[in-house]
Amino acid sequence: MNEQQRDLLRETIQKNDWFGGDLNIRLDVWSNFHESPDSLRNYLCRDGSGYIRGYYDGAGTLYIKRYHLRDEEWTEPSPVHI
């Protein structure tokens, strides 16, 4: 994810008051989360403008698998096996 995408995510988190609307939340990619994939949740925007699929660890980090917000869409790249 680039900085513009991170800004969009932070803005969305604040607008929807997820995780207390914390702008200092750490955003990380799902592959850095080493726990059960059953932890994934969908965070839906109040106005229906999109969602974030990921996991919030309760300690200030949101691990993101994918999102679709407004016209912006991002999915964590799948690992390439050779």
Coordinates of C-alpha atoms in Angstrom, one line a residue:
M1 CA 0.0 0.0 0.0
N2 CA 1.2 3.5 -0.8
E3 CA 0.8 6.6 1.4
Q4 CA -2.3 7.8 -0.5
Q5 CA -4.0 4.5 0.1
R6 CA -3.1 4.7 3.8
D7 CA -4.5 8.2 4.0
L8 CA -7.8 7.0 2.5
L9 CA -7.9 4.1 5.0
R10 CA -7.2 6.5 8.0
E11 CA -9.9 8.9 6.7
T12 CA -12.4 6.0 6.4
I13 CA -11.6 4.7 9.9
Q14 CA -12.1 8.2 11.4
K15 CA -15.3 8.8 9.4
N16 CA -16.9 5.5 10.5
D17 CA -15.5 5.8 14.1
W18 CA -14.0 2.4 14.0
F19 CA -11.5 1.6 16.7
G20 CA -12.3 4.9 18.4
G21 CA -11.6 6.9 15.2
D22 CA -7.9 6.7 15.9
L23 CA -5.9 8.4 13.2
N24 CA -2.6 7.0 14.7
I25 CA -3.7 3.4 14.0
R26 CA -0.9 1.3 12.4
L27 CA -1.9 -0.1 9.1
D28 CA -0.2 -3.3 8.0
V29 CA -0.8 -6.0 5.4
W30 CA -2.5 -9.3 6.3
S31 CA 0.6 -11.4 5.5
N32 CA 2.4 -9.9 8.5
F33 CA -0.4 -11.2 10.8
H34 CA 0.6 -14.7 11.9
E35 CA -2.6 -15.9 13.5
S36 CA -5.7 -17.8 12.4
P37 CA -7.3 -16.6 9.2
D38 CA -10.6 -17.1 11.0
S39 CA -9.9 -13.7 12.6
L40 CA -10.8 -11.8 9.4
R41 CA -13.7 -9.4 9.6
N42 CA -15.5 -7.1 7.2
Y43 CA -15.7 -3.4 8.4
L44 CA -18.6 -1.9 6.4
C45 CA -18.8 1.9 5.9
R46 CA -21.9 3.5 7.4
D47 CA -22.8 5.2 4.1
G48 CA -22.4 2.1 2.0
S49 CA -19.3 3.5 0.2
G50 CA -17.3 0.3 0.7
Y51 CA -15.6 -2.0 3.2
I52 CA -12.2 -3.0 4.7
R53 CA -11.5 -6.7 5.2
G54 CA -9.0 -7.4 7.9
Y55 CA -8.3 -7.8 11.5
Y56 CA -7.8 -5.2 14.3
D57 CA -5.6 -6.6 17.1
G58 CA -6.9 -4.3 19.8
A59 CA -3.5 -2.9 20.4
G60 CA -3.4 -0.3 17.6
T61 CA -2.8 -2.3 14.4
L62 CA -5.2 -3.1 11.6
Y63 CA -4.0 -5.9 9.3
I64 CA -5.6 -5.4 5.9
K65 CA -6.4 -8.2 3.5
R66 CA -8.4 -6.1 1.0
Y67 CA -10.5 -3.1 0.8
H68 CA -12.9 -1.4 -1.6
L69 CA -13.6 2.3 -0.8
R70 CA -15.2 4.7 -3.2
D71 CA -13.5 3.9 -6.5
E72 CA -10.3 2.6 -4.9
E73 CA -9.7 -1.1 -4.5
W74 CA -6.8 -3.0 -3.1
T75 CA -6.0 -6.7 -2.4
E76 CA -2.9 -8.0 -0.9
P77 CA -0.9 -9.7 -3.6
S78 CA -0.9 -13.5 -3.5
P79 CA 2.5 -15.1 -3.0
V80 CA 4.0 -16.5 -6.1
H81 CA 5.2 -20.1 -5.8
I82 CA 7.9 -21.3 -8.1

